[in-house]
mmCIF file of the C-alpha atoms, coordinates in Angstrom:
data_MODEL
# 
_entry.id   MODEL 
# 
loop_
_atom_site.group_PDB 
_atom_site.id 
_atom_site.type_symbol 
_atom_site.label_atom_id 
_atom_site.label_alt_id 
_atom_site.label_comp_id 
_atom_site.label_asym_id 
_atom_site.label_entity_id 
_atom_site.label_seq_id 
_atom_site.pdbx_PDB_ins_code 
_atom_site.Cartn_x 
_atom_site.Cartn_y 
_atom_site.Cartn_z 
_atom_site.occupancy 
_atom_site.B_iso_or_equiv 
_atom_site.pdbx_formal_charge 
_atom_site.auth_seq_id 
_atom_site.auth_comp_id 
_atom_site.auth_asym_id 
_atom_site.auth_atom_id 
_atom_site.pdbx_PDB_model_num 
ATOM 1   C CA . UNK A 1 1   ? 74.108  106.287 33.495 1.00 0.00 ? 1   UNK A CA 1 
ATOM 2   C CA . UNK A 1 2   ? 76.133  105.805 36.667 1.00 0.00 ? 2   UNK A CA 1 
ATOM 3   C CA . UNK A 1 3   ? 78.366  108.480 36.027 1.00 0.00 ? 3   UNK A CA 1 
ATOM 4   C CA . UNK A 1 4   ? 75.299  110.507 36.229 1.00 0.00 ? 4   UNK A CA 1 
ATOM 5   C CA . UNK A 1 5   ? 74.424  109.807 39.594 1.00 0.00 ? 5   UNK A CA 1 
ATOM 6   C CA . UNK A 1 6   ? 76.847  111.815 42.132 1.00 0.00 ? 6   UNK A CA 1 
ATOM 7   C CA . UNK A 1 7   ? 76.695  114.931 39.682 1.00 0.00 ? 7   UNK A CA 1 
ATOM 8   C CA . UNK A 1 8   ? 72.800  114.674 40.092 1.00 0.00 ? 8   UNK A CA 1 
ATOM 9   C CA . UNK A 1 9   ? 72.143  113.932 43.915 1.00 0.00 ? 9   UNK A CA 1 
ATOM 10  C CA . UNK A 1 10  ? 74.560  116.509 44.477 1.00 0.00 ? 10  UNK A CA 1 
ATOM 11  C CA . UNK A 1 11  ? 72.551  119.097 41.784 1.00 0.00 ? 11  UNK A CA 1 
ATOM 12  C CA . UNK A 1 12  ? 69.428  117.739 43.797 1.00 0.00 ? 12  UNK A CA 1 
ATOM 13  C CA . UNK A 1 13  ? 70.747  118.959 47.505 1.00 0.00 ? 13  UNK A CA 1 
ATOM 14  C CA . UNK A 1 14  ? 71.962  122.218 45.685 1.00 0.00 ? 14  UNK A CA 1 
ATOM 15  C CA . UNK A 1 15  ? 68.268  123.146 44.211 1.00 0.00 ? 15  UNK A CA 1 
ATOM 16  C CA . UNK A 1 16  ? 66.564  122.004 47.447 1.00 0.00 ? 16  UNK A CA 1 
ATOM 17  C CA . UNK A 1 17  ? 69.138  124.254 49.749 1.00 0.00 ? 17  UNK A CA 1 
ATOM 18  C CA . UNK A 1 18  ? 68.076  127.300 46.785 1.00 0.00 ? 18  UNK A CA 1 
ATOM 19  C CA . UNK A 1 19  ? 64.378  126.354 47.017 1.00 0.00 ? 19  UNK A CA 1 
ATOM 20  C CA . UNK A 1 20  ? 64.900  126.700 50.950 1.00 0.00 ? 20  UNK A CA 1 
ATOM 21  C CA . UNK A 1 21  ? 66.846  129.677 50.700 1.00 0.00 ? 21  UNK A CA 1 
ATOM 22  C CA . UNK A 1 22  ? 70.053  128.384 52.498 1.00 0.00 ? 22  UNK A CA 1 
ATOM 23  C CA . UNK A 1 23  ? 73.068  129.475 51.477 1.00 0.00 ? 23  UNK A CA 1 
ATOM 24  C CA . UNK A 1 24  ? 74.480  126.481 49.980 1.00 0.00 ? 24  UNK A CA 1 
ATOM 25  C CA . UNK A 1 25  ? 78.373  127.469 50.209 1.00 0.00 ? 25  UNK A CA 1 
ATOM 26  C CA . UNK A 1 26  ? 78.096  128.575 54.036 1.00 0.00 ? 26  UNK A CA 1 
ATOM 27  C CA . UNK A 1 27  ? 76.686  125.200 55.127 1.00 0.00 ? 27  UNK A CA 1 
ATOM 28  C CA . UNK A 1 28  ? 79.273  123.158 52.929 1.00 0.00 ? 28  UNK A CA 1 
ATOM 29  C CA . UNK A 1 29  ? 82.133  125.213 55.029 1.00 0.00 ? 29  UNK A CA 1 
ATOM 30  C CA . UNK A 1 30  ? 80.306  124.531 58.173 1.00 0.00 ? 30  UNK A CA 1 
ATOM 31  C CA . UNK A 1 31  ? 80.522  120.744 56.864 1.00 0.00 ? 31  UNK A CA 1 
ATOM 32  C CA . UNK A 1 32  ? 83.896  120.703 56.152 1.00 0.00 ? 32  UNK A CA 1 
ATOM 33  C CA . UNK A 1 33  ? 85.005  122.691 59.276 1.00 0.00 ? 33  UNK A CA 1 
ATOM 34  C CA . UNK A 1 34  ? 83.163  119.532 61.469 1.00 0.00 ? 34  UNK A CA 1 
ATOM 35  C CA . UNK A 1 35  ? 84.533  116.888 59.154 1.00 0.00 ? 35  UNK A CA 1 
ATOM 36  C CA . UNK A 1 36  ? 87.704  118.083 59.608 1.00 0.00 ? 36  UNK A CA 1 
ATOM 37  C CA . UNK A 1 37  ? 87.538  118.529 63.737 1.00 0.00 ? 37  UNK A CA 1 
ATOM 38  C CA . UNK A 1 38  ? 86.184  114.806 63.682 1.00 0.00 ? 38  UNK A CA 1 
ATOM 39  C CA . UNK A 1 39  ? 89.204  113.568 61.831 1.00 0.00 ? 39  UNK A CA 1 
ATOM 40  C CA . UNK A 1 40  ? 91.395  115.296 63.880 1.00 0.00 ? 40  UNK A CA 1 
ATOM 41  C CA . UNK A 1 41  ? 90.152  113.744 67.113 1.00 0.00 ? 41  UNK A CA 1 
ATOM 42  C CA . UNK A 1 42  ? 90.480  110.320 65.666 1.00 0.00 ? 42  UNK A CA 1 
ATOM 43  C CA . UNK A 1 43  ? 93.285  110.593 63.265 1.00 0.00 ? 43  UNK A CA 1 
ATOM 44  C CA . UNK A 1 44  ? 95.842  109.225 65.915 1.00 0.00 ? 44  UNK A CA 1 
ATOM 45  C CA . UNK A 1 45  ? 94.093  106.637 66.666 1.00 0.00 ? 45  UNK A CA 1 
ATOM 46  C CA . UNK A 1 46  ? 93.487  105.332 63.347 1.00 0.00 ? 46  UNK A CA 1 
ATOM 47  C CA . UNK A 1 47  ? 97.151  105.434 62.748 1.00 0.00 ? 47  UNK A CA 1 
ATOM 48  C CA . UNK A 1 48  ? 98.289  103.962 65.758 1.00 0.00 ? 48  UNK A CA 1 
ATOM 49  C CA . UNK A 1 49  ? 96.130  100.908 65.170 1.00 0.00 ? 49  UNK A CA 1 
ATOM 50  C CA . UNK A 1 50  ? 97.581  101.150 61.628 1.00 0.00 ? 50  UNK A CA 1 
ATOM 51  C CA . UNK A 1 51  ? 101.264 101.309 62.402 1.00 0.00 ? 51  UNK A CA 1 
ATOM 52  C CA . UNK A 1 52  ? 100.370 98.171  64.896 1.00 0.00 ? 52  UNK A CA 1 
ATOM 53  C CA . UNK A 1 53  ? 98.681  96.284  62.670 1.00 0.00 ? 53  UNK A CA 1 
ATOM 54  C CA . UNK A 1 54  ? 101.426 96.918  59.765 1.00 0.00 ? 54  UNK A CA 1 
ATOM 55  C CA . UNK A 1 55  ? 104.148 95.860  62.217 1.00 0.00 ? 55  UNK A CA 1 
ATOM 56  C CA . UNK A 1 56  ? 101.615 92.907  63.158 1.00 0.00 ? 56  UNK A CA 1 
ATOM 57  C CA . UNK A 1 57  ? 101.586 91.810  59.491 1.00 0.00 ? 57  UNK A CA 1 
ATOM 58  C CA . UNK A 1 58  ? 105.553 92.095  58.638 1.00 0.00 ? 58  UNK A CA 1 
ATOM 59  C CA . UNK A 1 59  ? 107.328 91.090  61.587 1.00 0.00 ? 59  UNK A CA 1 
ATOM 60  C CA . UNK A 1 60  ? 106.062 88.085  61.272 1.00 0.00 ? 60  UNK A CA 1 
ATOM 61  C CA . UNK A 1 61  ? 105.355 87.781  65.275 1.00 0.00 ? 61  UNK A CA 1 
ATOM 62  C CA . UNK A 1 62  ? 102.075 86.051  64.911 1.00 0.00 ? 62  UNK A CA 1 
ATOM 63  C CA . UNK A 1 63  ? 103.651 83.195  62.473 1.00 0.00 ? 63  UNK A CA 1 
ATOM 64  C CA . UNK A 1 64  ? 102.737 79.632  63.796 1.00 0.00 ? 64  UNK A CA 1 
ATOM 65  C CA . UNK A 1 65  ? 100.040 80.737  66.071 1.00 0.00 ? 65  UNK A CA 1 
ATOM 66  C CA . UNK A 1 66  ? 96.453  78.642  65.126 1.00 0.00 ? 66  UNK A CA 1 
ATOM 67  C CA . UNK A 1 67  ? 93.651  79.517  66.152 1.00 0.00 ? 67  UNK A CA 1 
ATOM 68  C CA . UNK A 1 68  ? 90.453  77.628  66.175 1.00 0.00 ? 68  UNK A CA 1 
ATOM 69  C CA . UNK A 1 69  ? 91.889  76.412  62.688 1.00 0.00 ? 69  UNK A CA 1 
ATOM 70  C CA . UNK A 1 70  ? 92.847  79.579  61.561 1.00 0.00 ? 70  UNK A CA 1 
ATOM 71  C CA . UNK A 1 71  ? 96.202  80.834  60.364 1.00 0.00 ? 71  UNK A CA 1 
ATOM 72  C CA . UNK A 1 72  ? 97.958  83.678  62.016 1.00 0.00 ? 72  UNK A CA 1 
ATOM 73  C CA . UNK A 1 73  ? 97.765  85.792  58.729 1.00 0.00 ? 73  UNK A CA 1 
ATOM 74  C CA . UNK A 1 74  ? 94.207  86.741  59.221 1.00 0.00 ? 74  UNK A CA 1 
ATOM 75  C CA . UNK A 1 75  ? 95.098  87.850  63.101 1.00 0.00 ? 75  UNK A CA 1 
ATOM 76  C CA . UNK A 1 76  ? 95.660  91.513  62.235 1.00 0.00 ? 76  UNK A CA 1 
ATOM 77  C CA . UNK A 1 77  ? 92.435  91.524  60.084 1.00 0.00 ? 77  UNK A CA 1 
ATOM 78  C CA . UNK A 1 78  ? 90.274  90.161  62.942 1.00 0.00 ? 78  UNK A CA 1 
ATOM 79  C CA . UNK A 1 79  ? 91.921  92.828  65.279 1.00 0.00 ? 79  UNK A CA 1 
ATOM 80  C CA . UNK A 1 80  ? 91.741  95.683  62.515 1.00 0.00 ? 80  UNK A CA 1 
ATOM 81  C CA . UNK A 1 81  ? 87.922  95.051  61.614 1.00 0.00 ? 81  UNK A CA 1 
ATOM 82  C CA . UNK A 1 82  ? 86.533  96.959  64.320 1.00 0.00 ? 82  UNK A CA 1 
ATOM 83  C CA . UNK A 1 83  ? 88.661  99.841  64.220 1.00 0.00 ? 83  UNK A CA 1 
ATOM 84  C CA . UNK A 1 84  ? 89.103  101.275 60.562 1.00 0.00 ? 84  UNK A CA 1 
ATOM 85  C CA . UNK A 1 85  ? 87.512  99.704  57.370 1.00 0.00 ? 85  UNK A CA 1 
ATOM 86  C CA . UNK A 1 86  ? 90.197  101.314 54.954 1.00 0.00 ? 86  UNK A CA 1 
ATOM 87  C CA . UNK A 1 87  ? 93.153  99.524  56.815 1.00 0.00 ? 87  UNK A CA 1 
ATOM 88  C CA . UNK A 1 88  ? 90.883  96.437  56.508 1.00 0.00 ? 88  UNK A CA 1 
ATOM 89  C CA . UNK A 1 89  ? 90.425  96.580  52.919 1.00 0.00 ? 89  UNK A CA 1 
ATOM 90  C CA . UNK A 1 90  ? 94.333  97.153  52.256 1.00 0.00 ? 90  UNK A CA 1 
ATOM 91  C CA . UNK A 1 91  ? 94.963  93.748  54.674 1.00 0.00 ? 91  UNK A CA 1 
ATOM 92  C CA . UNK A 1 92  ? 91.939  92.163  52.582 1.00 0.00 ? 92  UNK A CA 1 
ATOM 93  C CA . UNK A 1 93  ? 93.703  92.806  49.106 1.00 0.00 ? 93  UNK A CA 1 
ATOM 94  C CA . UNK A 1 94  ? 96.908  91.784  50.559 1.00 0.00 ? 94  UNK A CA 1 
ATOM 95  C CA . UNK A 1 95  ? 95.640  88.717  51.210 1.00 0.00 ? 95  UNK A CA 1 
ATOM 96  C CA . UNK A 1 96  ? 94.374  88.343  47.604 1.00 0.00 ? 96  UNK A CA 1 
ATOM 97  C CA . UNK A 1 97  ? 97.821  89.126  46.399 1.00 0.00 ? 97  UNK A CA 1 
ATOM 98  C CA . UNK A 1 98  ? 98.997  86.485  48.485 1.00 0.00 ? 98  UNK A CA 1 
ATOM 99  C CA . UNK A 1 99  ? 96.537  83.615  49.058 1.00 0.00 ? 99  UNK A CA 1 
ATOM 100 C CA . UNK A 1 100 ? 94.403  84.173  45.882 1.00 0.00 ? 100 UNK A CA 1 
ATOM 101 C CA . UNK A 1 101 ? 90.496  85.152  46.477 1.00 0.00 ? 101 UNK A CA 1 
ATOM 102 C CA . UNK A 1 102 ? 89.202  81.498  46.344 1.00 0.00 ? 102 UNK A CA 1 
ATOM 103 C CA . UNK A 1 103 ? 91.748  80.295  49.618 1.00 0.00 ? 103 UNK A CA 1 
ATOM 104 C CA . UNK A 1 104 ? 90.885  79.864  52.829 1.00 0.00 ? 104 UNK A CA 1 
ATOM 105 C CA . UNK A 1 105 ? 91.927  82.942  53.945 1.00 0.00 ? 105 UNK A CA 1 
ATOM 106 C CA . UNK A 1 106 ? 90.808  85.039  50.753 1.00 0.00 ? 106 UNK A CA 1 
ATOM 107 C CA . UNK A 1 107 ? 87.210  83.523  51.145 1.00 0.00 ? 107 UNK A CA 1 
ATOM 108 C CA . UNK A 1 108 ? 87.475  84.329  55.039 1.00 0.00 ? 108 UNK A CA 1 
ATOM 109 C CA . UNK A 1 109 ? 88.273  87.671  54.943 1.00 0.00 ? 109 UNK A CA 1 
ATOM 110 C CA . UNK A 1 110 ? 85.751  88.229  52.567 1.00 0.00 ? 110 UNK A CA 1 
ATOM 111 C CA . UNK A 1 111 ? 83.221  87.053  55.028 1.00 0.00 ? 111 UNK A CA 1 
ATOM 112 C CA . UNK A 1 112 ? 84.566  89.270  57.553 1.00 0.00 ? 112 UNK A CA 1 
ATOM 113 C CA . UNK A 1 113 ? 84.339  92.468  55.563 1.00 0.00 ? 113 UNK A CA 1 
ATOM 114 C CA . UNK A 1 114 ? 81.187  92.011  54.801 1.00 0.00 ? 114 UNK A CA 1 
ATOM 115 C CA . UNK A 1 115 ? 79.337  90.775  57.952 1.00 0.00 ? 115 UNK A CA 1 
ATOM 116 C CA . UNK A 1 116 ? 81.123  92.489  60.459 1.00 0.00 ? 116 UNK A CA 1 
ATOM 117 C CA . UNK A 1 117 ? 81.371  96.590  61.272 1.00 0.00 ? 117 UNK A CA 1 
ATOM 118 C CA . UNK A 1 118 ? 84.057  99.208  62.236 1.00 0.00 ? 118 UNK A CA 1 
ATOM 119 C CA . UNK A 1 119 ? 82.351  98.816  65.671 1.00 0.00 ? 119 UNK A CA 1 
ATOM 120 C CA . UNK A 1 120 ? 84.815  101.221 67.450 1.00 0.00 ? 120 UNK A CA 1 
ATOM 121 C CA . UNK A 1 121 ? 84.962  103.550 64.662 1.00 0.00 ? 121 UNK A CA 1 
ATOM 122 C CA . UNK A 1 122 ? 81.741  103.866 64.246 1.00 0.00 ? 122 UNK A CA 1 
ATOM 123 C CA . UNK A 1 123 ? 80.969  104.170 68.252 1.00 0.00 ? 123 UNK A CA 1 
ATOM 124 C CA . UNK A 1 124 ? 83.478  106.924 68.897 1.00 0.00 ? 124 UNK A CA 1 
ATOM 125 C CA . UNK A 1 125 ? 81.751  108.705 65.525 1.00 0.00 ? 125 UNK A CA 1 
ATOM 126 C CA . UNK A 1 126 ? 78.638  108.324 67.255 1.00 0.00 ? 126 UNK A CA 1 
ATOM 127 C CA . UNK A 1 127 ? 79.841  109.284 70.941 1.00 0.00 ? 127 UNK A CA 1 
ATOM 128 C CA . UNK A 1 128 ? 81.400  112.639 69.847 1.00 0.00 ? 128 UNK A CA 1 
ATOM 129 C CA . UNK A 1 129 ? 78.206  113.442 67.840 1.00 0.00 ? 129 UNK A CA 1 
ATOM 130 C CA . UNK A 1 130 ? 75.576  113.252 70.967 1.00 0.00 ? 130 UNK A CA 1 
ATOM 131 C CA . UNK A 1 131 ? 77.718  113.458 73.762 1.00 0.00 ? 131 UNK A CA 1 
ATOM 132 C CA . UNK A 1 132 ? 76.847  109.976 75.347 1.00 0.00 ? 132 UNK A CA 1 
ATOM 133 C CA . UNK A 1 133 ? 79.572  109.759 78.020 1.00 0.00 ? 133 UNK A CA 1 
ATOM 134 C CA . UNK A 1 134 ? 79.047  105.728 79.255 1.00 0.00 ? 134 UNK A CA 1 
ATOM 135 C CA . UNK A 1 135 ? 79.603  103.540 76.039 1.00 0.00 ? 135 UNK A CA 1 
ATOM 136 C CA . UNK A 1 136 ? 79.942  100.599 77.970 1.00 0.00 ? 136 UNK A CA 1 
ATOM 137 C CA . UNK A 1 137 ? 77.018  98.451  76.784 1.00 0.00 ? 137 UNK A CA 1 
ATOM 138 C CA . UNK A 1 138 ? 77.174  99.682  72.690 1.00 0.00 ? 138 UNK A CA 1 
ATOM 139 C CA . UNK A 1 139 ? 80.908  98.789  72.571 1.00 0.00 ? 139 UNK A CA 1 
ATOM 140 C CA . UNK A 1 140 ? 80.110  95.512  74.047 1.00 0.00 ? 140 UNK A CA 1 
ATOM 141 C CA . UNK A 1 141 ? 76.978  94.724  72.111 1.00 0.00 ? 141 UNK A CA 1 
ATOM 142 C CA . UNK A 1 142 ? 78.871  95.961  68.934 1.00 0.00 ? 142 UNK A CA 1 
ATOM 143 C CA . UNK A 1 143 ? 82.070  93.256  69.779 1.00 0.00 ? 143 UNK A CA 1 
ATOM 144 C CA . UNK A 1 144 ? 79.970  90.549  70.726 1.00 0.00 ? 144 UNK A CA 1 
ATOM 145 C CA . UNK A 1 145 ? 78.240  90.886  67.516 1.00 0.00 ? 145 UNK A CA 1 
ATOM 146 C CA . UNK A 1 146 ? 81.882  91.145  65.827 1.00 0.00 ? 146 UNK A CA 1 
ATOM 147 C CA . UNK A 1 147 ? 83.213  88.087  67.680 1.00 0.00 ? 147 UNK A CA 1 
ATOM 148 C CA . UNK A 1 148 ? 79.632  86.048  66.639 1.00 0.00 ? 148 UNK A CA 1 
ATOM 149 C CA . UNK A 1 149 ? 80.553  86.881  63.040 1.00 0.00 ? 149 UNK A CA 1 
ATOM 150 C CA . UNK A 1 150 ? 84.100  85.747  63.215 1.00 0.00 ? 150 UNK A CA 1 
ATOM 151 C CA . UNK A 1 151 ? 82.769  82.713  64.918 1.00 0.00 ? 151 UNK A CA 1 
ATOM 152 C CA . UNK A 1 152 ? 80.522  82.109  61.724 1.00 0.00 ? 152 UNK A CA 1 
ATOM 153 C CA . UNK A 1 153 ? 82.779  82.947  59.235 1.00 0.00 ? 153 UNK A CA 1 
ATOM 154 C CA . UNK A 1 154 ? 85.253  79.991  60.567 1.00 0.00 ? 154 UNK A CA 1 
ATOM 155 C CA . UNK A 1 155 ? 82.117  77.732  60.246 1.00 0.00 ? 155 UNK A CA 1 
ATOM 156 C CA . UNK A 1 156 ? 80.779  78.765  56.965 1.00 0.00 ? 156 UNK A CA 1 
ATOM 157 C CA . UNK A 1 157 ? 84.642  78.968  55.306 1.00 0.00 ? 157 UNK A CA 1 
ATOM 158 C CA . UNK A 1 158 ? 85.100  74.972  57.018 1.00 0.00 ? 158 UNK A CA 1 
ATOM 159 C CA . UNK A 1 159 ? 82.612  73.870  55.410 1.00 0.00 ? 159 UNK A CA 1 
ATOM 160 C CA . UNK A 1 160 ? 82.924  75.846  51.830 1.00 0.00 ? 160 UNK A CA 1 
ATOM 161 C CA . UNK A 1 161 ? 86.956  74.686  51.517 1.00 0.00 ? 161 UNK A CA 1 
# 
């Protein structure tokens, strides 16, 4: 049944685009055309943060820092959250490797990828879409909500392990 599902919602759009009258491959161009423009705007950011985050992770520079209890391993997650999900993920099953997904660390990050957001990702997404120039207040709100999860996932991961 679920390898039904893509092949179907996809069949779905293509009727309702015929039904409409669109022409279907035209609009998937003009799709890919955009996509493409929006991941070459943000591409070198992504990778910068990536290359950082990698040379965060194997240099070992953050070893013996603790902070509010927690080790320095989960540093370049905490930093890499709000900027790309996929780099997240890869630190996230590193850390399984590693620590195992019932640790400290394996239970934290879990808690991080799921209640926090790619705040800056998704902002700049957003930004470049409707042409908002003055992002102060979202990129705050969106970190402050960030930092509050962090600050709950310590708690809740204390008192779990």
């Amino acid at each position: 049944m679920i390898n039904y599902i893509i092949p179907s919602f996809i069949l779905i759009i293509v009727l309702i685009a015929l039904i409409e009258k669109k022409n279907v491959y035209m609009l998937f161009i003009d799709g890919v055309k955009e996509g493409v423009k929006t991941v070459y705007n943000i591409f070198p950011y992504i990778f910068a943060i990536t290359i950082i985050s990698g040379l965060l992770n194997d240099t070992n520079i953050l070893k013996g820092i603790n902070i509010f209890g927690l080790s320095a391993d989960v540093i370049p997650l905490i930093i890499m959250k709000p900027l790309s999900g996929g780099a997240s993920t890869a630190l996230v099953v590193d850390y399984f490797s590693k620590y195992g997904p019932d640790s400290f660390i394996g239970l934290f990050s879990s808690i991080i990828m799921a209640s926090t957001e790619t705040t800056l990702y998704v902002i700049s997404i957003m930004s470049s879409k409707i042409k908002i120039k003055d992002m102060r207040l979202p990129i705050i709100c969106g970190l402050i909500g960030d930092i509050t999860a962090i600050v709950i996932a310590i708690i809740i991961t204390k008192i779990i392990v």
